[in-house]
Short mmCIF file of C-alpha atoms in Angstrom, two decimals:
data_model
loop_
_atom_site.label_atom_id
_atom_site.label_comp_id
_atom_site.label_asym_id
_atom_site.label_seq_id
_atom_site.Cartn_x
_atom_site.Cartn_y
_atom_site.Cartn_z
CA UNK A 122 157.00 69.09 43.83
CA UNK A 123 155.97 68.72 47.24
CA UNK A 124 157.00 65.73 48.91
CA UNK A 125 154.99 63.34 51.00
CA UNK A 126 156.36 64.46 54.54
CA UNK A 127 156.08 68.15 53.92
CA UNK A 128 152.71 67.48 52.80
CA UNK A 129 151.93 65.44 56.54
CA UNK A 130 153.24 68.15 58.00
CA UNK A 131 151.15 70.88 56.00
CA UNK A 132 148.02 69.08 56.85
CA UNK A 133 148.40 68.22 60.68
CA UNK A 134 146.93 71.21 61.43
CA UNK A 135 143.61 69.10 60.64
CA UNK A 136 142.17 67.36 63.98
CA UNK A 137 139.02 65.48 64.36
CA UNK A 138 137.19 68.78 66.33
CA UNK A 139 135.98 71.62 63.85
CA UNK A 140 137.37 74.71 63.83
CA UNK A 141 134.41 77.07 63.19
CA UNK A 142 134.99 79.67 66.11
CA UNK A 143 132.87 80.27 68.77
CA UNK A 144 129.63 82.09 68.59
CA UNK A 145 127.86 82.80 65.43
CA UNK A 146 128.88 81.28 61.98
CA UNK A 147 129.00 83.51 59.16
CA UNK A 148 130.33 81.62 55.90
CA UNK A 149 132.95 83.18 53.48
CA UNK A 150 131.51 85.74 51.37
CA UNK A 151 132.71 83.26 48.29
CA UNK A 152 129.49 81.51 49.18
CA UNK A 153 127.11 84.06 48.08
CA UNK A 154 128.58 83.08 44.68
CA UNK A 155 127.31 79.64 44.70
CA UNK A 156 124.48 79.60 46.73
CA UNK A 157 121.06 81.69 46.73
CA UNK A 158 119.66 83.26 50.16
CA UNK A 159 117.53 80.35 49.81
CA UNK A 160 119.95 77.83 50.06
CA UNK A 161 119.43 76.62 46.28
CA UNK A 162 122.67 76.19 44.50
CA UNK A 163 122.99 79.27 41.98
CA UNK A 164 124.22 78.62 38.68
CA UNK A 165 127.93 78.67 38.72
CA UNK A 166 130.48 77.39 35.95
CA UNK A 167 134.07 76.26 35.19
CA UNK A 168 135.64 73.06 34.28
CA UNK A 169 137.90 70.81 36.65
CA UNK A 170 139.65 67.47 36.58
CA UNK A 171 138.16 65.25 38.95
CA UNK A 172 137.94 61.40 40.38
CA UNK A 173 134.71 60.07 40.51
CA UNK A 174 134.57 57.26 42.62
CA UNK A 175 133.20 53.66 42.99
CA UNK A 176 129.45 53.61 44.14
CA UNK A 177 130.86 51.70 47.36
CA UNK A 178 133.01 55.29 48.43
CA UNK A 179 129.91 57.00 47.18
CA UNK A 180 127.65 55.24 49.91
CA UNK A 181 129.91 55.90 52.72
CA UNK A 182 130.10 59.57 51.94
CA UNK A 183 126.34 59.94 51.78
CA UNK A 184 125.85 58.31 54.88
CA UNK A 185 127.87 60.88 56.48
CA UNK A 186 126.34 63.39 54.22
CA UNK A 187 122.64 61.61 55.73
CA UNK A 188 124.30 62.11 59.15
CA UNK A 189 124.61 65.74 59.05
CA UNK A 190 121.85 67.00 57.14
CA UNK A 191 119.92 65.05 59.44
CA UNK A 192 120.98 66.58 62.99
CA UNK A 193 122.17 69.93 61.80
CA UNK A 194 120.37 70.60 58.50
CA UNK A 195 120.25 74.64 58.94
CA UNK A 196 123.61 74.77 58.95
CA UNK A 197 123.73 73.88 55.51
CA UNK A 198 122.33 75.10 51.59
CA UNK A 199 120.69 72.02 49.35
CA UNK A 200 122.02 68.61 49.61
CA UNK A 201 124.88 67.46 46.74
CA UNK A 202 123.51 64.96 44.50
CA UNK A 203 125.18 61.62 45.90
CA UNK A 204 125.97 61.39 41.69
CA UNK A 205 128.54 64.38 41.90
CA UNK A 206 130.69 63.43 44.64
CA UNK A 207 133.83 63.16 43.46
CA UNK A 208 137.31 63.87 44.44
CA UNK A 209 139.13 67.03 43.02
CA UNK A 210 142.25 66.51 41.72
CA UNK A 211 142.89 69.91 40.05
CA UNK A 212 140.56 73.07 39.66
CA UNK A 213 140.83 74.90 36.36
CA UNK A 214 138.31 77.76 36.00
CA UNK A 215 135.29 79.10 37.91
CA UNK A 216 133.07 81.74 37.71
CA UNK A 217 129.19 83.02 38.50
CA UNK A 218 129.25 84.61 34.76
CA UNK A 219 129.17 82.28 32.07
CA UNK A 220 130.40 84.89 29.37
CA UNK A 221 133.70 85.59 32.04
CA UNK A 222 135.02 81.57 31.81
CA UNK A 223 133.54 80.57 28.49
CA UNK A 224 136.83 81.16 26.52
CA UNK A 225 138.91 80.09 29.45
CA UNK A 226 137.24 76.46 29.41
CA UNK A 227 137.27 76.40 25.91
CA UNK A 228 141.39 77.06 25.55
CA UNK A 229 141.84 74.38 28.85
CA UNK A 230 139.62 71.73 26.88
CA UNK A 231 142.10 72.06 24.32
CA UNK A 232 145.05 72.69 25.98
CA UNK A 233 144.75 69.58 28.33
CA UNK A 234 144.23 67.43 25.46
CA UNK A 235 148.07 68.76 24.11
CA UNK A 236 148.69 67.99 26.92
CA UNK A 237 148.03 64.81 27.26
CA UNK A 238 148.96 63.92 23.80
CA UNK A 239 152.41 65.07 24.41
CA UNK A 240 152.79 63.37 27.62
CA UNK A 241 150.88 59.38 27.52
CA UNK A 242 149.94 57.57 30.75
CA UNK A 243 149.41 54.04 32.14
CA UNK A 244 146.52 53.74 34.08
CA UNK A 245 146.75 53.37 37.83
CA UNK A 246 145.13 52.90 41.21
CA UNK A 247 145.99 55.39 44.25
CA UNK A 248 145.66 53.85 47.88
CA UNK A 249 144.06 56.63 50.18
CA UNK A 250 142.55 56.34 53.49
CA UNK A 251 139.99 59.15 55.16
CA UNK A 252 141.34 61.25 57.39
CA UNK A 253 139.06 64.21 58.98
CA UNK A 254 135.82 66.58 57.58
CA UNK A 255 137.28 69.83 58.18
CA UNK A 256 136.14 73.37 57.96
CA UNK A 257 137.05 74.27 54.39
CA UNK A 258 137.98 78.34 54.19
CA UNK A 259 134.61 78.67 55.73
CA UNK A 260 132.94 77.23 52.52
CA UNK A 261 131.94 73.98 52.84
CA UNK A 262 132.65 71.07 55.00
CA UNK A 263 134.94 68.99 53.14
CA UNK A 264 136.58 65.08 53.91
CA UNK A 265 139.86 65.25 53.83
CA UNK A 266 141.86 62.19 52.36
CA UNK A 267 145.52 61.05 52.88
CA UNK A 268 147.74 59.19 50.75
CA UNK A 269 148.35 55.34 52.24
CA UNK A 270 151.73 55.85 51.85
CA UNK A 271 154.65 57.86 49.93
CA UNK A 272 154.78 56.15 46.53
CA UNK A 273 151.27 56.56 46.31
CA UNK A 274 151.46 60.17 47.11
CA UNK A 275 154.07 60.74 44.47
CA UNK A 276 151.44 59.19 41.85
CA UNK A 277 148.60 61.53 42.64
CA UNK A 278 150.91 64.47 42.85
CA UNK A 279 152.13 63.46 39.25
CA UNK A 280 148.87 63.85 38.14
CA UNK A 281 148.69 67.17 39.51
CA UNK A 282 151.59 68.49 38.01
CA UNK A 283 150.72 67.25 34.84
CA UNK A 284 147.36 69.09 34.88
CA UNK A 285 148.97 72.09 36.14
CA UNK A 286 150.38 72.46 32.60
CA UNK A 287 147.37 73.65 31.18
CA UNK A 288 146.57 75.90 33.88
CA UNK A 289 148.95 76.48 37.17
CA UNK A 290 146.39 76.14 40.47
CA UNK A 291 145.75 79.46 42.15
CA UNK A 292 146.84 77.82 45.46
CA UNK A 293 150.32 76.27 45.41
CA UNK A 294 149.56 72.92 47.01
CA UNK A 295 147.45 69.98 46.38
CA UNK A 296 144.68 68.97 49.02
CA UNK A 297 143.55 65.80 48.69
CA UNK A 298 139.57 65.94 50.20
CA UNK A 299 136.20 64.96 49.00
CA UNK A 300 133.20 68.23 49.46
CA UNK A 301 130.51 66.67 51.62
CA UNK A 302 128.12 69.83 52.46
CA UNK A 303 128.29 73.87 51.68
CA UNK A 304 127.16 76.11 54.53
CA UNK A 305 124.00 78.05 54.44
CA UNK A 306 124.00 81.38 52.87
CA UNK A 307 123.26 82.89 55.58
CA UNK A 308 124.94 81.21 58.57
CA UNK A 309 124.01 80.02 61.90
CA UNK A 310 124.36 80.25 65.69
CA UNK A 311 126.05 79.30 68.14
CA UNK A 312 123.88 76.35 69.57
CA UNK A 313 123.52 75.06 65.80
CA UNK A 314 127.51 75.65 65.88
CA UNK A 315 128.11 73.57 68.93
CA UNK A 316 126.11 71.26 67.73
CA UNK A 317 127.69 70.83 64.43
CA UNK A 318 130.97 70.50 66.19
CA UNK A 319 129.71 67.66 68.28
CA UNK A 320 128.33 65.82 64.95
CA UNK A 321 131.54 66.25 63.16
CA UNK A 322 133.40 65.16 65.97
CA UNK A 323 131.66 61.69 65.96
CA UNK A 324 132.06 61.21 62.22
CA UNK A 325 135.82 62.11 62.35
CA UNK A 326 135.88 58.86 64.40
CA UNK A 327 135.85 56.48 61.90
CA UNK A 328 138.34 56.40 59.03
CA UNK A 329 138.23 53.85 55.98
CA UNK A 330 140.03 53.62 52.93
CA UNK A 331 139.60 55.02 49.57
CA UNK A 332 140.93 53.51 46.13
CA UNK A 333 141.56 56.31 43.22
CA UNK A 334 141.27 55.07 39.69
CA UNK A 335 142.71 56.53 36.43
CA UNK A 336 140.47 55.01 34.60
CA UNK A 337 138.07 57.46 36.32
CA UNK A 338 139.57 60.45 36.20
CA UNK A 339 137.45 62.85 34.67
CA UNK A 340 137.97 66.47 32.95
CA UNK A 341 134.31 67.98 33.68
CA UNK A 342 132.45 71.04 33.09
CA UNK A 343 130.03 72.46 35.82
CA UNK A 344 126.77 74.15 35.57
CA UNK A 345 126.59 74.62 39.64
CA UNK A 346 127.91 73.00 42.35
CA UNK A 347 125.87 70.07 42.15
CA UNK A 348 125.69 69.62 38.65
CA UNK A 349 128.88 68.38 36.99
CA UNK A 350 129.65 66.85 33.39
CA UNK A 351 131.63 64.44 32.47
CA UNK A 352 133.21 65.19 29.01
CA UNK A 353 136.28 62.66 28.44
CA UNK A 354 138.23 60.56 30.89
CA UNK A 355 141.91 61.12 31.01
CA UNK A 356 142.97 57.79 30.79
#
């Protein structure tokens, strides 16, 4: 298990100016699995364990959602719903095919509930606090959240491990953030880039805090990026 220093050291590499390069922005070819050369969302599907979050948190990220959609929006595909913004706490399965991950999210459904069974929880509350909307692997622009302190860290990471029991993460380490915007399909240049950068920069001012619930921790199937269902809460 990670602990909470090694984890503040893993993400200082996160500052409050985006890292998107100079010049021209081309996204991550992983896009063109979610999103259409029109910027729609394309139907994409898996299942994932999630926080959703109190309609409070919800306003503040849409107001920074508002914020860049409104001075940069050709930087970015369709809008997220303000309904699925969430927090992920574990990914399961994902896929553009829905005959590739059908089993898969069948045998997780069923495995996490084993899992759970064998392994009962009190609900809790996890103290977190914003810390910057980074450049995620050239994705999506994601807000990235930090634990308030060390025992509150070693709660959420609990929850990870105990999730990682049905399925073990294809990355190693948990990454505490909050999706706010996916790139355009297609890109953009480097005015729309500088700009971007200078709109980020003024939203990684401000910081506020952020209080997790168990009681809404969700396991959730997806249809597309901006269309997730709830099927049971964990605790």
């Amino acid at each position: 298990m990670e602990n909470y220093t090694d984890f503040l050291n893993r993400i200082s590499y996160q500052k409050s100016v985006l890292q998107i390069g100079n010049g021209c922005f081309k996204p991550d070819k992983r896009v063109d699995e979610k999103v259409n050369p029109d910027n729609t969302f394309k139907h994409f599907y898996g299942d994932t364990i999630v926080f959703d979050l109190d309609s409070h948190t919800k306003n503040r990220i849409s107001e920074i959602i508002d914020i860049l959609y409104a001075e940069t929006p050709e930087c970015f595909c369709e809008k997220l719903d303000k309904n699925t913004i969430h927090m992920t706490l574990h990914d399961l399965s994902a896929s553009d095919c829905l005959e590739n991950v059908s089993s898969e999210v069948f045998h997780n459904e069923v495995r996490l509930l084993q899992v759970l069974n064998d392994n009962p929880q009190k609900s809790r509350t996890i103290k977190m606090k914003t810390n910057f909307i980074v450049n995620m692997v050239s994705t999506s622009l994601v807000l990235t959240l930090v634990p308030e302190n060390e025992k509150e860290w070693n709660k959420l990471q609990m929850l990870y491990d105990l999730v990682n029991q049905v399925k073990v993460c294809p990355y190693p380490y948990l990454t505490p953030h909050i999706t706010v915007a996916y790139f355009s399909h297609d890109g953009f240049d480097e005015r729309s880039a500088q700009k971007l950068s200078a709109v980020v920069y003024e939203c990684n001012q401000k910081s506020f805090e952020i209080t997790l619930d168990t009681h809404q921790l969700y396991y959730q199937k997806f249809v597309s990026m901006n269309q997730y269902i709830p099927v049971f809460h964990l605790f």
